[in-house]
Amino acid sequence: MLVQMGTSLLGDFEQQYSVQTAEITSRIGRLATLEKHERLAGIQQVQRLLVDVENLLEQMELTVRELDPSSSERGKYELRVRSYRNDKKQLDSELDKAVERLKENADRDELMAFDNEISLDQVTDYFSEILFIGQMFRRRGNGNHHACAVQHDVICL
């Protein structure tokens, strides 16, 4: 009777484990598609689900220990729980990789924005120099003169 109750409970735990791990896998896959402001909440939700799975695995281990040591059911469920633990480690690793990819993409986006900002500043400087040279020519009139622009310095002869 105790074995049947334990195996029934373990069956329920396994079903709950399957649902939770499927949800975790789905949420990890969707992290990259979330808006920037939603990503932190998405990561935290996956972390909470992983804690729930950890608690579930601990409950499963306790239930397996209550089974008769000579029972074939105990050996079967011990192997399954070990397998589930390995699966959970894999999910932890997948989350870490997904977070790392998000960080890399965020860093790349920030660098590209910085590069674009530098380019706009350089264009502005270039146009400022051209305007300055134009003003110098107008001031000197139509006489013979030469202007030489060296980077940001302008020398008029």
CSV table of N, CA and C in Angstrom, one decimal:
chain,number,residue,atom,x,y,z
A,1,MET,N,0.8,-1.2,0.0
A,1,MET,CA,0.0,0.0,0.0
A,1,MET,C,0.9,1.3,0.0
A,2,LEU,N,1.9,1.3,0.8
A,2,LEU,CA,2.8,2.4,0.9
A,2,LEU,C,3.6,2.6,-0.4
A,3,VAL,N,3.9,1.5,-1.0
A,3,VAL,CA,4.7,1.6,-2.3
A,3,VAL,C,3.7,2.2,-3.4
A,4,GLN,N,2.5,1.7,-3.4
A,4,GLN,CA,1.5,2.3,-4.4
A,4,GLN,C,1.3,3.8,-4.2
A,5,MET,N,1.2,4.2,-2.9
A,5,MET,CA,1.0,5.6,-2.6
A,5,MET,C,2.2,6.4,-3.0
A,6,GLY,N,3.4,5.9,-2.8
A,6,GLY,CA,4.6,6.6,-3.1
A,6,GLY,C,4.8,6.7,-4.6
A,7,THR,N,4.5,5.6,-5.3
A,7,THR,CA,4.7,5.6,-6.8
A,7,THR,C,3.6,6.5,-7.4
A,8,SER,N,2.4,6.5,-6.9
A,8,SER,CA,1.4,7.4,-7.4
A,8,SER,C,1.8,8.9,-7.2
A,9,LEU,N,2.3,9.2,-6.0
A,9,LEU,CA,2.8,10.5,-5.8
A,9,LEU,C,4.0,10.9,-6.7
A,10,LEU,N,4.9,9.9,-6.9
A,10,LEU,CA,6.0,10.2,-7.8
A,10,LEU,C,5.5,10.4,-9.3
A,11,GLY,N,4.5,9.7,-9.7
A,11,GLY,CA,3.9,9.9,-11.0
A,11,GLY,C,3.4,11.3,-11.1
A,12,ASP,N,2.7,11.8,-10.1
A,12,ASP,CA,2.2,13.2,-10.1
A,12,ASP,C,3.4,14.2,-10.2
A,13,PHE,N,4.4,13.9,-9.4
A,13,PHE,CA,5.6,14.7,-9.4
A,13,PHE,C,6.2,14.8,-10.8
A,14,GLU,N,6.3,13.6,-11.5
A,14,GLU,CA,6.9,13.5,-12.8
A,14,GLU,C,6.1,14.4,-13.8
A,15,GLN,N,4.8,14.3,-13.7
A,15,GLN,CA,3.9,15.1,-14.6
A,15,GLN,C,4.1,16.6,-14.3
A,16,GLN,N,4.2,17.0,-13.1
A,16,GLN,CA,4.5,18.4,-12.7
A,16,GLN,C,5.8,18.8,-13.2
A,17,TYR,N,6.8,17.9,-13.1
A,17,TYR,CA,8.2,18.2,-13.6
A,17,TYR,C,8.2,18.4,-15.1
A,18,SER,N,7.5,17.6,-15.8
A,18,SER,CA,7.4,17.7,-17.3
A,18,SER,C,6.8,19.1,-17.7
A,19,VAL,N,5.7,19.4,-17.0
A,19,VAL,CA,5.1,20.7,-17.4
A,19,VAL,C,6.0,21.9,-17.1
A,20,GLN,N,6.6,21.8,-15.9
A,20,GLN,CA,7.5,23.0,-15.5
A,20,GLN,C,8.7,23.1,-16.4
A,21,THR,N,9.4,21.9,-16.7
A,21,THR,CA,10.6,22.0,-17.6
A,21,THR,C,10.2,22.5,-19.0
A,22,ALA,N,9.0,22.1,-19.5
A,22,ALA,CA,8.6,22.5,-20.8
A,22,ALA,C,8.4,24.1,-20.8
A,23,GLU,N,7.8,24.6,-19.7
A,23,GLU,CA,7.6,26.0,-19.5
A,23,GLU,C,8.9,26.7,-19.5
A,24,ILE,N,9.9,26.2,-18.8
A,24,ILE,CA,11.2,26.8,-18.7
A,24,ILE,C,11.9,26.9,-20.0
A,25,THR,N,11.8,25.8,-20.7
A,25,THR,CA,12.4,25.7,-22.1
A,25,THR,C,11.8,26.8,-23.0
A,26,SER,N,10.5,26.8,-22.9
A,26,SER,CA,9.8,27.8,-23.8
A,26,SER,C,10.2,29.2,-23.4
A,27,ARG,N,10.2,29.5,-22.1
A,27,ARG,CA,10.5,30.9,-21.7
A,27,ARG,C,12.0,31.3,-22.0
A,28,ILE,N,12.9,30.3,-21.9
A,28,ILE,CA,14.3,30.6,-22.3
A,28,ILE,C,14.4,30.9,-23.8
A,29,GLY,N,13.6,30.2,-24.6
A,29,GLY,CA,13.6,30.4,-26.0
A,29,GLY,C,13.0,31.8,-26.4
A,30,ARG,N,12.1,32.3,-25.6
A,30,ARG,CA,11.5,33.6,-25.9
A,30,ARG,C,12.2,34.8,-25.3
A,31,LEU,N,13.2,34.6,-24.5
A,31,LEU,CA,14.0,35.7,-23.9
A,31,LEU,C,14.5,36.7,-24.9
A,32,ALA,N,15.1,36.2,-26.0
A,32,ALA,CA,15.7,37.0,-27.0
A,32,ALA,C,14.6,37.9,-27.7
A,33,THR,N,13.4,37.4,-27.7
A,33,THR,CA,12.3,38.2,-28.5
A,33,THR,C,11.7,39.2,-27.6
A,34,LEU,N,12.0,39.2,-26.3
A,34,LEU,CA,11.3,40.2,-25.4
A,34,LEU,C,11.9,41.6,-25.6
A,35,GLU,N,11.1,42.6,-25.3
A,35,GLU,CA,11.6,43.9,-25.3
A,35,GLU,C,12.6,44.1,-24.3
A,36,LYS,N,13.5,45.1,-24.5
A,36,LYS,CA,14.6,45.3,-23.6
A,36,LYS,C,14.2,45.4,-22.1
A,37,HIS,N,13.1,46.2,-21.9
A,37,HIS,CA,12.6,46.4,-20.5
A,37,HIS,C,11.9,45.2,-19.9
A,38,GLU,N,11.6,44.2,-20.7
A,38,GLU,CA,10.9,43.0,-20.2
A,38,GLU,C,11.9,41.8,-19.9
A,39,ARG,N,13.1,42.0,-20.4
A,39,ARG,CA,14.0,40.8,-20.3
A,39,ARG,C,14.4,40.5,-18.9
A,40,LEU,N,14.6,41.4,-18.0
A,40,LEU,CA,15.0,41.2,-16.6
A,40,LEU,C,13.9,40.4,-15.9
A,41,ALA,N,12.6,40.8,-16.1
A,41,ALA,CA,11.5,40.1,-15.5
A,41,ALA,C,11.4,38.7,-16.1
A,42,GLY,N,11.7,38.5,-17.4
A,42,GLY,CA,11.6,37.2,-18.0
A,42,GLY,C,12.7,36.3,-17.4
A,43,ILE,N,13.9,36.8,-17.2
A,43,ILE,CA,15.0,36.0,-16.7
A,43,ILE,C,14.6,35.6,-15.2
A,44,GLN,N,14.1,36.6,-14.5
A,44,GLN,CA,13.7,36.3,-13.1
A,44,GLN,C,12.6,35.2,-13.0
A,45,GLN,N,11.7,35.3,-13.9
A,45,GLN,CA,10.6,34.3,-13.9
A,45,GLN,C,11.2,32.9,-14.2
A,46,VAL,N,12.1,32.8,-15.1
A,46,VAL,CA,12.8,31.5,-15.4
A,46,VAL,C,13.5,31.0,-14.2
A,47,GLN,N,14.2,31.9,-13.5
A,47,GLN,CA,14.9,31.5,-12.3
A,47,GLN,C,14.0,31.0,-11.2
A,48,ARG,N,12.8,31.7,-11.1
A,48,ARG,CA,11.8,31.2,-10.1
A,48,ARG,C,11.3,29.8,-10.4
A,49,LEU,N,11.1,29.6,-11.7
A,49,LEU,CA,10.7,28.2,-12.2
A,49,LEU,C,11.7,27.2,-11.9
A,50,LEU,N,13.0,27.6,-12.1
A,50,LEU,CA,14.1,26.6,-11.8
A,50,LEU,C,14.2,26.3,-10.3
A,51,VAL,N,13.9,27.3,-9.5
A,51,VAL,CA,13.9,27.0,-8.0
A,51,VAL,C,12.7,26.1,-7.7
A,52,ASP,N,11.6,26.3,-8.4
A,52,ASP,CA,10.4,25.4,-8.2
A,52,ASP,C,10.8,23.9,-8.6
A,53,VAL,N,11.5,23.8,-9.7
A,53,VAL,CA,11.9,22.5,-10.1
A,53,VAL,C,12.9,21.9,-9.1
A,54,GLU,N,13.8,22.6,-8.6
A,54,GLU,CA,14.7,22.1,-7.6
A,54,GLU,C,13.9,21.6,-6.4
A,55,ASN,N,13.0,22.4,-5.9
A,55,ASN,CA,12.1,22.0,-4.8
A,55,ASN,C,11.4,20.7,-5.1
A,56,LEU,N,10.9,20.6,-6.3
A,56,LEU,CA,10.1,19.4,-6.7
A,56,LEU,C,11.1,18.2,-6.7
A,57,LEU,N,12.3,18.4,-7.2
A,57,LEU,CA,13.2,17.3,-7.2
A,57,LEU,C,13.6,16.8,-5.8
A,58,GLU,N,13.7,17.7,-4.9
A,58,GLU,CA,14.0,17.4,-3.5
A,58,GLU,C,12.8,16.6,-2.9
A,59,GLN,N,11.6,17.0,-3.2
A,59,GLN,CA,10.4,16.2,-2.8
A,59,GLN,C,10.4,14.8,-3.4
A,60,MET,N,10.8,14.7,-4.7
A,60,MET,CA,10.9,13.4,-5.3
A,60,MET,C,11.9,12.5,-4.6
A,61,GLU,N,13.1,13.1,-4.3
A,61,GLU,CA,14.1,12.3,-3.7
A,61,GLU,C,13.6,11.8,-2.3
A,62,LEU,N,12.9,12.6,-1.5
A,62,LEU,CA,12.4,12.2,-0.2
A,62,LEU,C,11.4,11.1,-0.4
A,63,THR,N,10.5,11.2,-1.4
A,63,THR,CA,9.5,10.2,-1.6
A,63,THR,C,10.2,8.9,-2.0
A,64,VAL,N,11.2,9.0,-2.9
A,64,VAL,CA,11.9,7.7,-3.3
A,64,VAL,C,12.5,7.1,-2.1
A,65,ARG,N,13.1,7.8,-1.2
A,65,ARG,CA,13.8,7.3,0.0
A,65,ARG,C,12.8,6.5,0.9
A,66,GLU,N,11.5,6.9,0.8
A,66,GLU,CA,10.5,6.3,1.7
A,66,GLU,C,10.1,4.9,1.1
A,67,LEU,N,10.4,4.7,-0.2
A,67,LEU,CA,10.1,3.4,-0.8
A,67,LEU,C,10.9,2.3,-0.2
A,68,ASP,N,10.4,1.1,-0.2
A,68,ASP,CA,11.2,-0.1,0.3
A,68,ASP,C,12.5,-0.2,-0.5
A,69,PRO,N,13.6,-0.3,0.2
A,69,PRO,CA,14.9,-0.4,-0.5
A,69,PRO,C,15.0,-1.6,-1.4
A,70,SER,N,14.3,-2.7,-1.1
A,70,SER,CA,14.4,-3.9,-2.0
A,70,SER,C,13.4,-3.8,-3.1
A,71,SER,N,12.6,-2.8,-3.2
A,71,SER,CA,11.6,-2.6,-4.3
A,71,SER,C,12.3,-2.2,-5.6
A,72,SER,N,11.8,-2.8,-6.7
A,72,SER,CA,12.3,-2.5,-8.0
A,72,SER,C,11.9,-1.0,-8.3
A,73,GLU,N,10.8,-0.6,-7.8
A,73,GLU,CA,10.3,0.8,-8.0
A,73,GLU,C,11.3,1.8,-7.5
A,74,ARG,N,11.9,1.5,-6.4
A,74,ARG,CA,12.8,2.5,-5.8
A,74,ARG,C,14.0,2.7,-6.7
A,75,GLY,N,14.6,1.6,-7.2
A,75,GLY,CA,15.7,1.7,-8.2
A,75,GLY,C,15.3,2.5,-9.4
A,76,LYS,N,14.2,2.2,-9.9
A,76,LYS,CA,13.7,2.8,-11.1
A,76,LYS,C,13.5,4.3,-10.9
A,77,TYR,N,12.9,4.7,-9.8
A,77,TYR,CA,12.7,6.2,-9.6
A,77,TYR,C,14.0,6.9,-9.2
A,78,GLU,N,14.9,6.2,-8.5
A,78,GLU,CA,16.2,6.8,-8.2
A,78,GLU,C,16.9,7.2,-9.5
A,79,LEU,N,16.9,6.3,-10.5
A,79,LEU,CA,17.5,6.6,-11.8
A,79,LEU,C,16.8,7.8,-12.5
A,80,ARG,N,15.5,7.8,-12.4
A,80,ARG,CA,14.8,8.9,-13.0
A,80,ARG,C,15.1,10.2,-12.4
A,81,VAL,N,15.1,10.2,-11.1
A,81,VAL,CA,15.4,11.5,-10.4
A,81,VAL,C,16.8,12.0,-10.7
A,82,ARG,N,17.8,11.1,-10.8
A,82,ARG,CA,19.2,11.5,-11.2
A,82,ARG,C,19.1,12.0,-12.6
A,83,SER,N,18.4,11.4,-13.5
A,83,SER,CA,18.2,11.9,-14.9
A,83,SER,C,17.6,13.3,-14.9
A,84,TYR,N,16.5,13.5,-14.0
A,84,TYR,CA,15.9,14.8,-14.0
A,84,TYR,C,16.8,15.9,-13.4
A,85,ARG,N,17.7,15.5,-12.5
A,85,ARG,CA,18.7,16.4,-12.0
A,85,ARG,C,19.6,16.9,-13.1
A,86,ASN,N,20.1,15.9,-13.9
A,86,ASN,CA,20.9,16.3,-15.0
A,86,ASN,C,20.2,17.2,-16.0
A,87,ASP,N,18.9,16.9,-16.2
A,87,ASP,CA,18.1,17.8,-17.1
A,87,ASP,C,18.1,19.2,-16.5
A,88,LYS,N,17.9,19.3,-15.2
A,88,LYS,CA,17.8,20.6,-14.6
A,88,LYS,C,19.1,21.3,-14.7
A,89,LYS,N,20.3,20.6,-14.6
A,89,LYS,CA,21.6,21.3,-14.8
A,89,LYS,C,21.7,21.8,-16.2
A,90,GLN,N,21.2,21.0,-17.2
A,90,GLN,CA,21.2,21.5,-18.6
A,90,GLN,C,20.3,22.7,-18.7
A,91,LEU,N,19.2,22.8,-18.1
A,91,LEU,CA,18.3,24.0,-18.2
A,91,LEU,C,19.0,25.2,-17.5
A,92,ASP,N,19.7,25.0,-16.4
A,92,ASP,CA,20.5,26.1,-15.8
A,92,ASP,C,21.5,26.6,-16.8
A,93,SER,N,22.2,25.7,-17.4
A,93,SER,CA,23.2,26.0,-18.4
A,93,SER,C,22.6,26.8,-19.6
A,94,GLU,N,21.5,26.3,-20.1
A,94,GLU,CA,20.8,27.0,-21.2
A,94,GLU,C,20.4,28.4,-20.8
A,95,LEU,N,19.9,28.6,-19.6
A,95,LEU,CA,19.6,30.0,-19.1
A,95,LEU,C,20.8,30.8,-19.1
A,96,ASP,N,21.9,30.3,-18.5
A,96,ASP,CA,23.2,31.1,-18.5
A,96,ASP,C,23.6,31.5,-19.9
A,97,LYS,N,23.5,30.6,-20.8
A,97,LYS,CA,23.9,30.9,-22.2
A,97,LYS,C,23.0,32.0,-22.8
A,98,ALA,N,21.7,31.8,-22.6
A,98,ALA,CA,20.8,32.8,-23.1
A,98,ALA,C,21.1,34.2,-22.6
A,99,VAL,N,21.3,34.3,-21.3
A,99,VAL,CA,21.6,35.5,-20.6
A,99,VAL,C,22.9,36.1,-21.2
A,100,GLU,N,23.9,35.3,-21.4
A,100,GLU,CA,25.2,35.7,-22.0
A,100,GLU,C,25.0,36.3,-23.4
A,101,ARG,N,24.2,35.6,-24.2
A,101,ARG,CA,23.9,36.1,-25.5
A,101,ARG,C,23.2,37.4,-25.5
A,102,LEU,N,22.2,37.6,-24.5
A,102,LEU,CA,21.6,38.9,-24.4
A,102,LEU,C,22.5,40.0,-24.0
A,103,LYS,N,23.5,39.7,-23.1
A,103,LYS,CA,24.5,40.7,-22.7
A,103,LYS,C,25.4,41.0,-23.9
A,104,GLU,N,25.8,40.0,-24.7
A,104,GLU,CA,26.6,40.3,-25.8
A,104,GLU,C,25.9,41.2,-26.8
A,105,ASN,N,24.7,40.8,-27.1
A,105,ASN,CA,23.9,41.6,-28.1
A,105,ASN,C,23.7,43.1,-27.5
A,106,ALA,N,23.4,43.2,-26.2
A,106,ALA,CA,23.2,44.5,-25.7
A,106,ALA,C,24.5,45.3,-25.8
A,107,ASP,N,25.7,44.7,-25.5
A,107,ASP,CA,27.0,45.3,-25.6
A,107,ASP,C,27.2,45.8,-27.0
A,108,ARG,N,26.9,44.9,-28.0
A,108,ARG,CA,27.2,45.2,-29.4
A,108,ARG,C,26.3,46.4,-29.8
A,109,ASP,N,25.0,46.4,-29.4
A,109,ASP,CA,24.1,47.5,-29.7
A,109,ASP,C,24.6,48.8,-29.1
A,110,GLU,N,25.1,48.7,-27.9
A,110,GLU,CA,25.6,50.0,-27.3
A,110,GLU,C,26.8,50.5,-28.0
A,111,LEU,N,27.7,49.5,-28.4
A,111,LEU,CA,28.9,49.9,-29.1
A,111,LEU,C,28.6,50.5,-30.5
A,112,MET,N,27.6,49.9,-31.2
A,112,MET,CA,27.2,50.4,-32.5
A,112,MET,C,26.6,51.8,-32.3
A,113,ALA,N,25.8,52.0,-31.3
A,113,ALA,CA,25.2,53.3,-31.1
A,113,ALA,C,26.3,54.3,-30.8
A,114,PHE,N,27.3,53.9,-30.0
A,114,PHE,CA,28.5,54.8,-29.7
A,114,PHE,C,29.2,55.1,-31.0
A,115,ASP,N,29.5,54.1,-31.9
A,115,ASP,CA,30.1,54.4,-33.1
A,115,ASP,C,29.3,55.3,-34.0
A,116,ASN,N,28.0,55.2,-34.0
A,116,ASN,CA,27.2,56.1,-34.8
A,116,ASN,C,27.3,57.5,-34.3
A,117,GLU,N,27.3,57.6,-33.0
A,117,GLU,CA,27.5,58.9,-32.3
A,117,GLU,C,28.8,59.6,-32.7
A,118,ILE,N,29.9,58.8,-32.7
A,118,ILE,CA,31.2,59.3,-33.1
A,118,ILE,C,31.1,59.8,-34.5
A,119,SER,N,30.5,59.0,-35.4
A,119,SER,CA,30.5,59.3,-36.8
A,119,SER,C,29.7,60.6,-37.0
A,120,LEU,N,28.6,60.8,-36.3
A,120,LEU,CA,27.9,62.1,-36.5
A,120,LEU,C,28.7,63.3,-36.0
A,121,ASP,N,29.4,63.1,-34.9
A,121,ASP,CA,30.3,64.1,-34.4
A,121,ASP,C,31.4,64.5,-35.4
A,122,GLN,N,31.9,63.5,-36.0
A,122,GLN,CA,33.0,63.7,-37.0
A,122,GLN,C,32.5,64.4,-38.2
A,123,VAL,N,31.3,64.1,-38.6
A,123,VAL,CA,30.6,64.8,-39.8
A,123,VAL,C,30.4,66.2,-39.4
A,124,THR,N,29.9,66.5,-38.2
A,124,THR,CA,29.7,67.8,-37.7
A,124,THR,C,30.9,68.6,-37.7
A,125,ASP,N,32.0,68.0,-37.2
A,125,ASP,CA,33.3,68.7,-37.2
A,125,ASP,C,33.8,69.0,-38.6
A,126,TYR,N,33.6,68.1,-39.5
A,126,TYR,CA,34.0,68.3,-40.9
A,126,TYR,C,33.3,69.5,-41.5
A,127,PHE,N,32.0,69.5,-41.3
A,127,PHE,CA,31.2,70.6,-41.9
A,127,PHE,C,31.6,72.0,-41.2
A,128,SER,N,31.9,71.9,-39.9
A,128,SER,CA,32.4,73.2,-39.3
A,128,SER,C,33.7,73.7,-39.9
A,129,GLU,N,34.6,72.7,-40.2
A,129,GLU,CA,35.9,73.1,-40.8
A,129,GLU,C,35.6,73.7,-42.2
A,130,ILE,N,34.7,73.1,-43.0
A,130,ILE,CA,34.4,73.6,-44.3
A,130,ILE,C,33.9,75.1,-44.2
A,131,LEU,N,33.0,75.3,-43.3
A,131,LEU,CA,32.4,76.6,-43.1
A,131,LEU,C,33.5,77.6,-42.7
A,132,PHE,N,34.4,77.2,-41.8
A,132,PHE,CA,35.4,78.1,-41.4
A,132,PHE,C,36.3,78.5,-42.5
A,133,ILE,N,36.7,77.5,-43.4
A,133,ILE,CA,37.5,77.8,-44.5
A,133,ILE,C,36.8,78.7,-45.5
A,134,GLY,N,35.5,78.5,-45.7
A,134,GLY,CA,34.7,79.4,-46.5
A,134,GLY,C,34.7,80.8,-46.0
A,135,GLN,N,34.6,81.0,-44.7
A,135,GLN,CA,34.6,82.3,-44.1
A,135,GLN,C,36.0,83.0,-44.3
A,136,MET,N,37.1,82.2,-44.1
A,136,MET,CA,38.4,82.7,-44.3
A,136,MET,C,38.6,83.2,-45.7
A,137,PHE,N,38.1,82.5,-46.7
A,137,PHE,CA,38.2,82.9,-48.1
A,137,PHE,C,37.4,84.2,-48.4
A,138,ARG,N,36.3,84.3,-47.8
A,138,ARG,CA,35.5,85.5,-48.0
A,138,ARG,C,36.1,86.7,-47.4
A,139,ARG,N,36.7,86.5,-46.2
A,139,ARG,CA,37.4,87.7,-45.6
A,139,ARG,C,38.6,88.2,-46.4
A,140,ARG,N,39.3,87.3,-47.0
A,140,ARG,CA,40.5,87.7,-47.7
A,140,ARG,C,40.2,88.3,-49.1
A,141,GLY,N,39.0,88.1,-49.5
A,141,GLY,CA,38.6,88.7,-50.8
A,141,GLY,C,39.1,87.8,-51.9
A,142,ASN,N,39.3,88.5,-53.1
A,142,ASN,CA,39.7,87.7,-54.3
A,142,ASN,C,41.2,87.7,-54.5
A,143,GLY,N,42.0,88.1,-53.6
A,143,GLY,CA,43.4,88.1,-53.7
A,143,GLY,C,44.0,86.7,-53.8
A,144,ASN,N,45.3,86.6,-54.1
A,144,ASN,CA,45.9,85.3,-54.2
A,144,ASN,C,46.2,84.8,-52.8
A,145,HIS,N,45.6,83.7,-52.5
A,145,HIS,CA,45.9,83.1,-51.2
A,145,HIS,C,45.6,81.6,-51.3
A,146,HIS,N,46.2,80.9,-50.4
A,146,HIS,CA,46.0,79.4,-50.3
A,146,HIS,C,45.5,79.0,-48.9
A,147,ALA,N,44.7,78.1,-48.9
A,147,ALA,CA,44.2,77.6,-47.6
A,147,ALA,C,44.6,76.1,-47.5
A,148,CYS,N,45.1,75.8,-46.3
A,148,CYS,CA,45.5,74.4,-46.2
A,148,CYS,C,44.8,73.9,-44.9
A,149,ALA,N,44.0,72.8,-45.0
A,149,ALA,CA,43.4,72.2,-43.8
A,149,ALA,C,44.1,71.0,-43.4
A,150,VAL,N,44.5,71.0,-42.1
A,150,VAL,CA,45.2,69.9,-41.6
A,150,VAL,C,44.4,69.4,-40.4
A,151,GLN,N,43.8,68.3,-40.5
A,151,GLN,CA,42.8,67.7,-39.6
A,151,GLN,C,41.9,68.8,-39.1
A,152,HIS,N,42.1,69.2,-37.8
A,152,HIS,CA,41.2,70.2,-37.2
A,152,HIS,C,41.7,71.6,-37.3
A,153,ASP,N,43.0,71.8,-37.6
A,153,ASP,CA,43.7,73.1,-37.7
A,153,ASP,C,43.6,73.6,-39.1
A,154,VAL,N,43.3,74.9,-39.2
A,154,VAL,CA,43.3,75.5,-40.6
A,154,VAL,C,44.3,76.6,-40.6
A,155,ILE,N,45.2,76.5,-41.6
A,155,ILE,CA,46.2,77.5,-41.8
A,155,ILE,C,46.0,78.3,-43.1
A,156,CYS,N,45.9,79.6,-43.0
A,156,CYS,CA,45.6,80.4,-44.2
A,156,CYS,C,46.9,81.2,-44.5
A,157,LEU,N,47.3,81.1,-45.8
A,157,LEU,CA,48.5,81.8,-46.2
A,157,LEU,C,48.1,82.9,-47.2
